[in-house]
Coordinates of C-alpha atoms in Angstrom, one line a residue:
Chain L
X1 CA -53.1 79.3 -0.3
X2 CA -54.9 78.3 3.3
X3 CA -56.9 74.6 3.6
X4 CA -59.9 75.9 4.7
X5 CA -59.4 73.0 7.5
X6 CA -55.9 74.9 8.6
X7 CA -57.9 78.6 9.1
X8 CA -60.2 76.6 11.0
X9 CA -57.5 75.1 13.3
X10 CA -56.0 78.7 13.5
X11 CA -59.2 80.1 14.7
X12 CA -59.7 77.2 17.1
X13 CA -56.2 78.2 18.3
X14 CA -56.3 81.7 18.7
X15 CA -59.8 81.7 20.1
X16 CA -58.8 79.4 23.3
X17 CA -55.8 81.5 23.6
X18 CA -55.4 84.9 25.4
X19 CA -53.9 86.4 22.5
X20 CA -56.3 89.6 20.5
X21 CA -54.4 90.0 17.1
X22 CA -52.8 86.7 15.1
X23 CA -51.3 87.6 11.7
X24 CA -49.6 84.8 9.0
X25 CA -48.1 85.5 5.9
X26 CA -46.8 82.8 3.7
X27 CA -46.0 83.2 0.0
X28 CA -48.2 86.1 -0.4
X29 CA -51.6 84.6 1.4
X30 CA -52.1 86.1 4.8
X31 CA -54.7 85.5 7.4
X32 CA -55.6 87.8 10.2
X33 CA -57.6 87.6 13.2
X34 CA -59.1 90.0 15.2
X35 CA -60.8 89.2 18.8
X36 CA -63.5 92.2 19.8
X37 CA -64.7 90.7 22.9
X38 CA -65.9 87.8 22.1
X39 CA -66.5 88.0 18.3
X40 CA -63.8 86.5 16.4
X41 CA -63.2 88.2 13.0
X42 CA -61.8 86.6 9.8
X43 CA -60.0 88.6 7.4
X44 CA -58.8 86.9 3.7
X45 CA -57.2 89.6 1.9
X46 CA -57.7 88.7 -1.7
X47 CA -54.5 89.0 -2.7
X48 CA -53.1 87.3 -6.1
X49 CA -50.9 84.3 -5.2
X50 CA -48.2 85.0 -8.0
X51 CA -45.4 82.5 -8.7
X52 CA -44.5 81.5 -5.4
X53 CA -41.1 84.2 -5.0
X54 CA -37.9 81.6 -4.4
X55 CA -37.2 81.8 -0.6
X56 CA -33.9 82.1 -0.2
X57 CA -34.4 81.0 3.5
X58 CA -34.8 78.1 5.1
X59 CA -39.0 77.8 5.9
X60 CA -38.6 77.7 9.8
X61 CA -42.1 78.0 9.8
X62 CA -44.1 75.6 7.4
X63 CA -45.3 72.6 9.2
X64 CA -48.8 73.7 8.8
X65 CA -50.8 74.6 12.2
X66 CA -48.3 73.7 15.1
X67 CA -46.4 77.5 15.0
X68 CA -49.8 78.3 16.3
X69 CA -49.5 76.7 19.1
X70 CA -46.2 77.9 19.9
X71 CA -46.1 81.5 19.7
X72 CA -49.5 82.0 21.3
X73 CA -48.1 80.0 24.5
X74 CA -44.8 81.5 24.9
X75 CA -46.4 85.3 24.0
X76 CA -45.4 87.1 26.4
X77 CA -48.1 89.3 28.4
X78 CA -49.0 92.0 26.1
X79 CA -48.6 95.2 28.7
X80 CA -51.8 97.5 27.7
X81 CA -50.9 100.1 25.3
X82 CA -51.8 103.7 26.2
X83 CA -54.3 103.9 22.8
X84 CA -56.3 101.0 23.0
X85 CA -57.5 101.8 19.2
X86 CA -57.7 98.4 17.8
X87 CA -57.1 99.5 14.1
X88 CA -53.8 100.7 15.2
X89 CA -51.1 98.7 13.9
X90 CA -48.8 97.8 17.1
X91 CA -44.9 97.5 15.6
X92 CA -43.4 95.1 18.4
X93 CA -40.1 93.9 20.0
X94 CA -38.7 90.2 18.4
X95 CA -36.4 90.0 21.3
X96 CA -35.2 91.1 24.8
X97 CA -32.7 94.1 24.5
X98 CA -32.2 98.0 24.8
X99 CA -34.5 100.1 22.4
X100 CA -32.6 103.0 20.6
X101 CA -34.4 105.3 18.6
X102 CA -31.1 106.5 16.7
X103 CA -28.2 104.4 15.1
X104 CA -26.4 106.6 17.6
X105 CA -26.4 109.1 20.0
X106 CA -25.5 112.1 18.1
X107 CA -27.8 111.1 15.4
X108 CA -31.5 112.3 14.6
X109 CA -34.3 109.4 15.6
X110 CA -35.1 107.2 13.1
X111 CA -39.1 108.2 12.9
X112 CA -41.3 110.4 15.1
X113 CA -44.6 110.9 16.2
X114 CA -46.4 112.0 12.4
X115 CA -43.5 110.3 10.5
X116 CA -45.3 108.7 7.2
X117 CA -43.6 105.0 7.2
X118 CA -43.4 102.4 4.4
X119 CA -43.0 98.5 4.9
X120 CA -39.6 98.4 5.1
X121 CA -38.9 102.2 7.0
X122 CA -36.2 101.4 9.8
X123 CA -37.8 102.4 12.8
X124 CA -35.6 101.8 15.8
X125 CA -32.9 99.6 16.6
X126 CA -33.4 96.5 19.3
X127 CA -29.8 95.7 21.3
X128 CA -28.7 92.4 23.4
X129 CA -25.1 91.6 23.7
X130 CA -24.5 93.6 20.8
X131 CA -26.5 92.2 18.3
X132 CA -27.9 95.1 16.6
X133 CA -31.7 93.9 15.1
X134 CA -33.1 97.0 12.6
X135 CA -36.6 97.0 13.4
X136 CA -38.4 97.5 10.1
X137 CA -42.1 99.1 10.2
X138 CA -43.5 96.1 8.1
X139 CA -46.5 98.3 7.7
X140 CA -47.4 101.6 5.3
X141 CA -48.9 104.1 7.0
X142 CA -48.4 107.2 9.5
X143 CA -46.6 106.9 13.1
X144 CA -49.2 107.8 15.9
X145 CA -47.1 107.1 19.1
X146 CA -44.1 106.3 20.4
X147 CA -44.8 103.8 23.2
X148 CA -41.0 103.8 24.7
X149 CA -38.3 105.9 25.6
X150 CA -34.8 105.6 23.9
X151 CA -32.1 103.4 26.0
X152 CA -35.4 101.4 27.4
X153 CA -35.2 97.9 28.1
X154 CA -37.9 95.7 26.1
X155 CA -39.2 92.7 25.9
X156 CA -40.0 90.3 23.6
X157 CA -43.3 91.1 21.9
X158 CA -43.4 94.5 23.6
X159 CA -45.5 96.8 21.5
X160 CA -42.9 99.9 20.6
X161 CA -44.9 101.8 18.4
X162 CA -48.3 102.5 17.1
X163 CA -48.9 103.0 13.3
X164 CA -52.0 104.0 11.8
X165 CA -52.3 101.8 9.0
X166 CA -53.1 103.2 5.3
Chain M
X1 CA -17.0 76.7 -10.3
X2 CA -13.2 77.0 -9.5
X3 CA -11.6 79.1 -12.0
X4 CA -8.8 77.5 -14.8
X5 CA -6.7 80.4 -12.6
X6 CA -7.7 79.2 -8.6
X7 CA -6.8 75.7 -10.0
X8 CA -3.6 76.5 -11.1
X9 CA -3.0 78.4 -7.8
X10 CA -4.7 75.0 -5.9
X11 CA -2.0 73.1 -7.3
X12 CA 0.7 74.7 -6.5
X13 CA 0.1 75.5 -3.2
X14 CA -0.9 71.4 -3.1
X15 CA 2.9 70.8 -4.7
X16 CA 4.6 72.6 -1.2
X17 CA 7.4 74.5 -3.1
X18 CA 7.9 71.6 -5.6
X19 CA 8.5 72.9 -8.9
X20 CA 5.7 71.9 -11.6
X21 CA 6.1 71.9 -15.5
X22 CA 3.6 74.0 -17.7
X23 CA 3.2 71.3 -20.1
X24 CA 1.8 69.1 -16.8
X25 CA -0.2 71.6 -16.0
X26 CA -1.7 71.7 -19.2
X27 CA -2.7 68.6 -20.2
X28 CA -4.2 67.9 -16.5
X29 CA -6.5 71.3 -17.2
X30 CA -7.7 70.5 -20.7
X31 CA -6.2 73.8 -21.9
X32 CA -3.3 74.8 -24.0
X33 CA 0.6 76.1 -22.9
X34 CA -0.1 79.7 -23.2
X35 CA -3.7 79.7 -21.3
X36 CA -1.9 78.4 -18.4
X37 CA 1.4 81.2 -19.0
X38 CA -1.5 83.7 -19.2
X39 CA -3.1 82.3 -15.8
X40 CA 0.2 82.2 -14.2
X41 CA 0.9 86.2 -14.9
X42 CA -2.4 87.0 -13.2
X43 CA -1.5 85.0 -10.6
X44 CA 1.6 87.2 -10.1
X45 CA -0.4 90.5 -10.5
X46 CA -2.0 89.0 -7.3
X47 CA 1.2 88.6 -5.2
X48 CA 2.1 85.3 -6.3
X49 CA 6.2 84.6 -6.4
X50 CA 7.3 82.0 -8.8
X51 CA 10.4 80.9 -10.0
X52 CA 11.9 79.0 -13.1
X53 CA 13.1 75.7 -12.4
X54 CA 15.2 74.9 -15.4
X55 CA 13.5 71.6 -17.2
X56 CA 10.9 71.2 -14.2
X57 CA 8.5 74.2 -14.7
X58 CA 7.2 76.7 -12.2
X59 CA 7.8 76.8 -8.3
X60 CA 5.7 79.0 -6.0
X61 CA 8.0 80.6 -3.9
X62 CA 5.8 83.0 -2.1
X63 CA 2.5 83.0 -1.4
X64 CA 0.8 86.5 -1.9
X65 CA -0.1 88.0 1.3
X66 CA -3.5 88.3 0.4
X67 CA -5.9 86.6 2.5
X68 CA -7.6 85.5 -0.7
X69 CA -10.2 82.4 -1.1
X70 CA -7.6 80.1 -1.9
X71 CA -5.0 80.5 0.6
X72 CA -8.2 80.1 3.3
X73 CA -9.5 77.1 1.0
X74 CA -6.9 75.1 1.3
X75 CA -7.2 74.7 5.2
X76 CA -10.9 74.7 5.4
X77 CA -12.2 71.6 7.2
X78 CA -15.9 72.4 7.2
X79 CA -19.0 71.4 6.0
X80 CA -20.2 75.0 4.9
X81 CA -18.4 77.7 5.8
X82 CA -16.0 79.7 4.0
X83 CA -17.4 77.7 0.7
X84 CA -18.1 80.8 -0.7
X85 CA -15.6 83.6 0.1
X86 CA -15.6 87.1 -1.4
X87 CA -12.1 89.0 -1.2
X88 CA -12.0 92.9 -1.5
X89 CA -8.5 95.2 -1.6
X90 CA -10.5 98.1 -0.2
X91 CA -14.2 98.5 0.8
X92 CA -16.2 100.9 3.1
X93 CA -17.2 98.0 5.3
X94 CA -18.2 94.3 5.0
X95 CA -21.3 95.0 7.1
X96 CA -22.5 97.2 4.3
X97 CA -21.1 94.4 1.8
X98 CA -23.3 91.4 3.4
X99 CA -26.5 93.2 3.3
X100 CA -26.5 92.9 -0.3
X101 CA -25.2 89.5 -0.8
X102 CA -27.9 88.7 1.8
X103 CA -30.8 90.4 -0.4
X104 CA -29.0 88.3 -3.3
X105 CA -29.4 85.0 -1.5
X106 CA -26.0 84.5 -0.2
X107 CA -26.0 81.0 1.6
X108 CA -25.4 79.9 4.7
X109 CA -21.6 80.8 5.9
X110 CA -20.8 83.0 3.1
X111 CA -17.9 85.1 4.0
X112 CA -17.2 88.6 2.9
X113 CA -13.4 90.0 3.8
X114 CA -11.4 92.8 3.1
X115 CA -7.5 94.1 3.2
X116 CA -8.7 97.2 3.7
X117 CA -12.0 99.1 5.4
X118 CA -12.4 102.6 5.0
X119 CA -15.4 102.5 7.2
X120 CA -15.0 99.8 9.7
X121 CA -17.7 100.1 12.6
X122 CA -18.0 99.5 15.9
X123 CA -20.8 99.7 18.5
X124 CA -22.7 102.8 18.1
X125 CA -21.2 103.1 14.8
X126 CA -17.9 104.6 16.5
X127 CA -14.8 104.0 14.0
X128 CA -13.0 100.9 14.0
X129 CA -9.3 101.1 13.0
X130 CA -8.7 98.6 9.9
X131 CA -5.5 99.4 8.1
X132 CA -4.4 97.4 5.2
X133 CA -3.0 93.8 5.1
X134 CA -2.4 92.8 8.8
X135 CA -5.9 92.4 10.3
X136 CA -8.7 90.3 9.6
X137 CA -11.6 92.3 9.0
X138 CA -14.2 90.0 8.1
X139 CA -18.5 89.3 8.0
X140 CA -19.7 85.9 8.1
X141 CA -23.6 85.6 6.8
X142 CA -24.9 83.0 9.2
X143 CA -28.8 81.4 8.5
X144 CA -29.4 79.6 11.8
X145 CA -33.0 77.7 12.1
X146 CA -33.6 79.6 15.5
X147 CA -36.3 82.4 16.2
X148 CA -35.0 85.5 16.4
X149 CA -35.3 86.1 20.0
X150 CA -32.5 83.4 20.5
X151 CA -30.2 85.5 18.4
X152 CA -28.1 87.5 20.9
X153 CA -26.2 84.4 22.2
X154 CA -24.8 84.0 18.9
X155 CA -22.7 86.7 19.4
X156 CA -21.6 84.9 23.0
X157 CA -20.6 81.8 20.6
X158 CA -18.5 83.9 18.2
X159 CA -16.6 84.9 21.2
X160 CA -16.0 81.3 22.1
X161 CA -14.6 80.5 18.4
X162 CA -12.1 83.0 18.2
X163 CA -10.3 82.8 21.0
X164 CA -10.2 78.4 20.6
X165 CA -9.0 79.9 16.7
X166 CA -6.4 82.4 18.3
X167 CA -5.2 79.8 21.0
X168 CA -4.8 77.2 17.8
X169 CA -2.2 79.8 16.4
X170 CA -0.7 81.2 19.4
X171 CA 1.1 79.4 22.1
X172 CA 2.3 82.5 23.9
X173 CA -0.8 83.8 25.6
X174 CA -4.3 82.9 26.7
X175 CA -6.8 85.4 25.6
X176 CA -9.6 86.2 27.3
X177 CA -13.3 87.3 26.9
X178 CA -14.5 90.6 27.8
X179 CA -18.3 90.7 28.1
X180 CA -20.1 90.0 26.2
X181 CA -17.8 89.4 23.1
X182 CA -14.4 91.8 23.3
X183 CA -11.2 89.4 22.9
X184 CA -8.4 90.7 24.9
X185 CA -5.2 89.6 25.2
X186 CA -2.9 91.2 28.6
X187 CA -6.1 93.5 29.0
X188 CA -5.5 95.2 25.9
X189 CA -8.4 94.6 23.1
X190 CA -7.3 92.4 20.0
X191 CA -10.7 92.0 18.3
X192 CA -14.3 93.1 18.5
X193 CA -17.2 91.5 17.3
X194 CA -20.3 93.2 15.6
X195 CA -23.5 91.3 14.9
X196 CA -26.4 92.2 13.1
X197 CA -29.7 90.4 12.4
X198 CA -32.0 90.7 9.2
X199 CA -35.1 88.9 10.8
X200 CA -39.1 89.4 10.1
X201 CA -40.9 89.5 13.6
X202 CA -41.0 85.6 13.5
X203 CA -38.2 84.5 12.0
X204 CA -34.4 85.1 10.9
X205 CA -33.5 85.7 7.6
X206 CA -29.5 86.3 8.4
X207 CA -27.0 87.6 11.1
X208 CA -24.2 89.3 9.7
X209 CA -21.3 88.5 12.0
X210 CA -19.1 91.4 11.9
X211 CA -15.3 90.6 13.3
X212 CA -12.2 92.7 13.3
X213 CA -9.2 91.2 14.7
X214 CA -5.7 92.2 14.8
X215 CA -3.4 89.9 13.7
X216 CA 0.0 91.2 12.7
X217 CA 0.0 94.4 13.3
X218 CA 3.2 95.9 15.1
X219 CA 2.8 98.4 17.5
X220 CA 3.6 101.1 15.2
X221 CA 1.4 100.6 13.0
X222 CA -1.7 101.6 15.6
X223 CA -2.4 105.4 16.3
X224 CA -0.5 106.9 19.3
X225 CA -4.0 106.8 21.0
X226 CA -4.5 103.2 20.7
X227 CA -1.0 102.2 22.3
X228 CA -2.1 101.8 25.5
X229 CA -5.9 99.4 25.1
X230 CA -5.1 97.6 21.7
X231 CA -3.2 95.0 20.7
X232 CA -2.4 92.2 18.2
X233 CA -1.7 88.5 18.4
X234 CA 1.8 88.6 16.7
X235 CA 2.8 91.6 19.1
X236 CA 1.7 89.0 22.1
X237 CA 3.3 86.6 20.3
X238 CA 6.4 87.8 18.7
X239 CA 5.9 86.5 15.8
X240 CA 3.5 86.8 12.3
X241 CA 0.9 84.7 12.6
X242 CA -0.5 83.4 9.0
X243 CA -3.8 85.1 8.4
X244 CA -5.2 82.3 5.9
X245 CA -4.6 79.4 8.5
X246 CA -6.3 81.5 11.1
X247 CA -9.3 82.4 9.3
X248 CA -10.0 79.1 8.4
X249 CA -9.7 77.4 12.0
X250 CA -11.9 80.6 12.7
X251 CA -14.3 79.5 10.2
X252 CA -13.8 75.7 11.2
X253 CA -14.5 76.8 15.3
X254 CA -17.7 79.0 14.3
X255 CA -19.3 76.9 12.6
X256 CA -19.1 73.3 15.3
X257 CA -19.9 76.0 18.0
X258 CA -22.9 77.6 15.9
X259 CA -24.1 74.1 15.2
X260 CA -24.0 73.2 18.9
X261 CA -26.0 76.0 19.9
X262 CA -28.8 75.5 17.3
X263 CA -28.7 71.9 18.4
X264 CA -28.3 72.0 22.4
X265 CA -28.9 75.3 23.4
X266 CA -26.7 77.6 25.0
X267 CA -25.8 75.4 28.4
X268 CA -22.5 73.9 26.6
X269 CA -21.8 77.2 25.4
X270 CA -22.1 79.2 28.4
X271 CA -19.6 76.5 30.2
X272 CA -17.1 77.4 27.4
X273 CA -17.4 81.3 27.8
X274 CA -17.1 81.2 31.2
X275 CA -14.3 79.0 30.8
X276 CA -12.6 82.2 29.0
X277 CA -14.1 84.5 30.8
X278 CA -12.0 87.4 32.4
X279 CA -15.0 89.7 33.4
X280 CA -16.8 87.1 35.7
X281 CA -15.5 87.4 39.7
X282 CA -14.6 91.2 38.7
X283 CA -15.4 94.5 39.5
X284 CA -16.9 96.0 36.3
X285 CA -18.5 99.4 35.5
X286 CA -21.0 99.0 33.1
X287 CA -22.4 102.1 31.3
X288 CA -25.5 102.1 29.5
X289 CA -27.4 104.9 27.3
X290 CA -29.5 105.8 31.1
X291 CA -27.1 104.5 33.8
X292 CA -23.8 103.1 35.0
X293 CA -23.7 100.6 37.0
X294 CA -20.5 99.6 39.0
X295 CA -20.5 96.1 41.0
X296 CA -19.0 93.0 41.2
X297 CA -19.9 90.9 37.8
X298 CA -21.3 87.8 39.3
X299 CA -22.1 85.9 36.0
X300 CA -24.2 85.5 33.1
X301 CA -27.5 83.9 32.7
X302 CA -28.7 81.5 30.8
X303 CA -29.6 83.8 28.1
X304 CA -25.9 85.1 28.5
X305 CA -26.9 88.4 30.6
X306 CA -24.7 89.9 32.5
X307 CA -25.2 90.0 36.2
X308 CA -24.0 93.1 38.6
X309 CA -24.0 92.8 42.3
X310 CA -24.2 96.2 42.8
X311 CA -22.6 97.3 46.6
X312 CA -26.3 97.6 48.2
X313 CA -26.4 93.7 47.1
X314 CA -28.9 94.6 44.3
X315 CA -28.4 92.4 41.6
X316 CA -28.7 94.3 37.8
X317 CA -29.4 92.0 34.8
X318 CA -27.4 94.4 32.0
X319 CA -28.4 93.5 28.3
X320 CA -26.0 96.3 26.8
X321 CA -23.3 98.4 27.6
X322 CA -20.3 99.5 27.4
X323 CA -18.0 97.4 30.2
X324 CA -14.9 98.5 31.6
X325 CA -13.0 96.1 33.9
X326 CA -11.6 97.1 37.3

């Protein structure tokens, strides 16, 4: 679980920064934060911290507060979504790279608009030097809007799609 | 844990055609005469030769041409991979293969290769020709402590290993990279590389390098289609090139280069792509999904981009396509 001294850092963080939306996950235990203007909201989900799961990776991000600090500076500038509906989960870009909506041309898109998605739906495919990166919906819920056109360049941290979240 | 069998095997291909007895062999194993006879006729149901030597024991005399742990083993010189390596006869793909050893865990430089594919894959999923027994058609699970959006130059490194592995083997030729990662020897294409990434929005859990190279492949055995854009390295050659060595200098290359580029950042690499280079100074055509592009390819970034100087001087950054060399 979260020190109550690290969400307080993370808040501290997050608040000076231009960033709206900060998620963390670790082992189960998630904090998000929410800015509406200039109320910050604080959301613990009560979730049961089971056995921590063995992570078969190495933990690139554990040294408590500092990945704060880095993603929020290097975030790139979050170009305004057309539905500014904040409870609208944005799925977005990890990397530079062509957006494909099918595994290939002659194939059906992975999702559209109305599509019900689970957690681990594939929802597009992100390209760079071919490096092929499944984008995964890592959200339940219902596809609202698809925010880019297939063969698109992104960017990294580009919202990609909008998923109304159940 | 090596096997009673892969030691026997480790042995023999230690003792470099010297005959060794079975009683030897069993008392340095801990296990009795007839274990080891019983070993030693697996070992020949693999491919394995041997012959009698009359009151010395076994000799190998050839070496199965399987491309099996073993054989690669015993030229490793790296710290991790190849350490584990999983040989197939036949599957549909070792892409398909390393997603599920990576949802098991597989560790860092885990290797996954096959004789055969029956659905080898290229970009765009088109087919990728992998006949039995004379290419390497291989995945390497890689772990690399980088964020995901420094992924796509891996794919540039990977380029960079195999053709210092192929100009280890091969005195004959100098291949050459096409961007970003196509090896091609005299213009014709002797391997591709595939690379996919299993990575939560901040972080990578694996990228599943994806090579196919052709090794000893004559020009027979390629379609009639192929003749004119593939090749292999014993046809540029002229002669069979041992697959086992290769691999593991492969192995050896990819992982110093891998290491570098988690460690320095891509400036050495980029120097050593370049280096090997046969787009950069040419005039390329570069076809994406929306648009071609045709224009001199001036270089690469940083990131490993491709740069166009189109003929109106424009200059086109090009993440993906499909490149064809003037």
């Amino acid at each position: 679980m979260f020190k109550i001294q690290e969400i307080r850092e993370i808040i501290k963080l997050v608040d000076a920064s231009s960033i709206d939306e900060f998620v963390y996950e670790e082992n189960g235990a998630k904090v998000k934060l929410k800015k509406k203007g200039n109320v910050t909201e604080v959301v613990v989900p009560k979730k049961e911290v089971v056995a921590p799961a063995p992570a078969p990776i190495a933990p690139v991000v554990e040294a408590a507060p500092t990945p704060v600090a880095t993603p929020a500076a290097s975030a790139p500038v979050e170009k305004a979504p057309v539905n500014e509906n904040t409870d609208l989960h944005k799925i977005t870009s990890p990397m530079v790279g062509t957006f494909y909506q099918a595994p290939n041309p002659d194939s059906p898109a992975y999702v559209k608009v109305g599509d019900k998605v689970g957690e681990e739906t594939i929802v597009c495919i992100v390209e760079a030097m071919k490096l092929f990166n499944e984008i995964e919906a890592e959200v339940k819920g219902e596809i609202v809007e698809i925010l880019v056109k297939d063969g698109q360049l992104v960017e990294y941290g580009q919202p990609l799609f909008l998923v109304k979240a159940e | 844990m090596t096997s009673i069998k892969d030691k026997i095997l480790q042995r023999f291909l230690a003792a470099d055609g010297e005959p060794i007895s079975g009683q030897q062999l069993a008392d340095e194993l801990l296990v009795s005469r007839t274990a080891i006879w019983k070993h030693m006729q697996a070992l020949q149901q693999d491919g394995y030769t041997f012959e009698v030597v009359k009151k010395k024991g076994y000799k190998l005399l050839a070496k199965s041409n399987k491309l099996d742990e073993m054989q690669i083993a015993a030229h490793l010189t790296t710290a991790r991979y190849g350490h584990k390596i999983h040989h197939y006869d036949e599957v549909d793909s070792t892409q398909i293969l390393a997603h599920e050893f990576i949802r098991n865990g597989a560790a860092d430089g885990t290797v996954i290769i096959a004789e055969k594919q029956t659905a080898g894959r290229g970009r765009m999923q088109r087919p990728w020709d992998s006949a039995e027994g004379h290419g390497v058609w291989m995945t390497t699970i890689i772990r690399p402590n980088v964020l995901p959006h420094q992924a796509p130059q891996f794919t540039l490194v990977t380029a960079v290993a195999l053709v210092h592995a192929i100009s280890d083997v091969c005195q004959n030729f100098k291949p050459s990279i096409k961007w970003p990662n196509d090896i091609l020897i005299n213009g014709k294409k002797c391997a591709g590389i595939l690379t996919e990434m299993v990575a939560e929005a901040d972080r990578i859990q694996a990228l599943l390098v994806g090579t196919g190279i052709n090794v000893n492949q004559q020009q027979e055995d390629f379609p009639e289609e192929l003749h004119s854009i593939a090749t292999s390295m014993a046809i540029e050659e002229g002669q069979k090139i041992d697959r086992a060595v290769f691999v593991a200098k492969f192995l050896g290359h990819l992982e110093h280069f891998n290491d570098i580029y988690v460690k320095e950042g891509f400036a050495p690499i980029k120097t050593l792509w370049e280096a090997a280079s046969g787009t950069i100074g040419k005039h390329v055509r570069a076809t994406t999904l929306r648009e071609v592009i045709e224009g001199q390819a001036i270089g690469i970034t940083e990131a490993g981009v491709l740069e166009i100087r189109t003929a109106n001087g424009e200059i086109k950054s090009v993440y993906s396509a499909d490149i064809e060399v003037k």
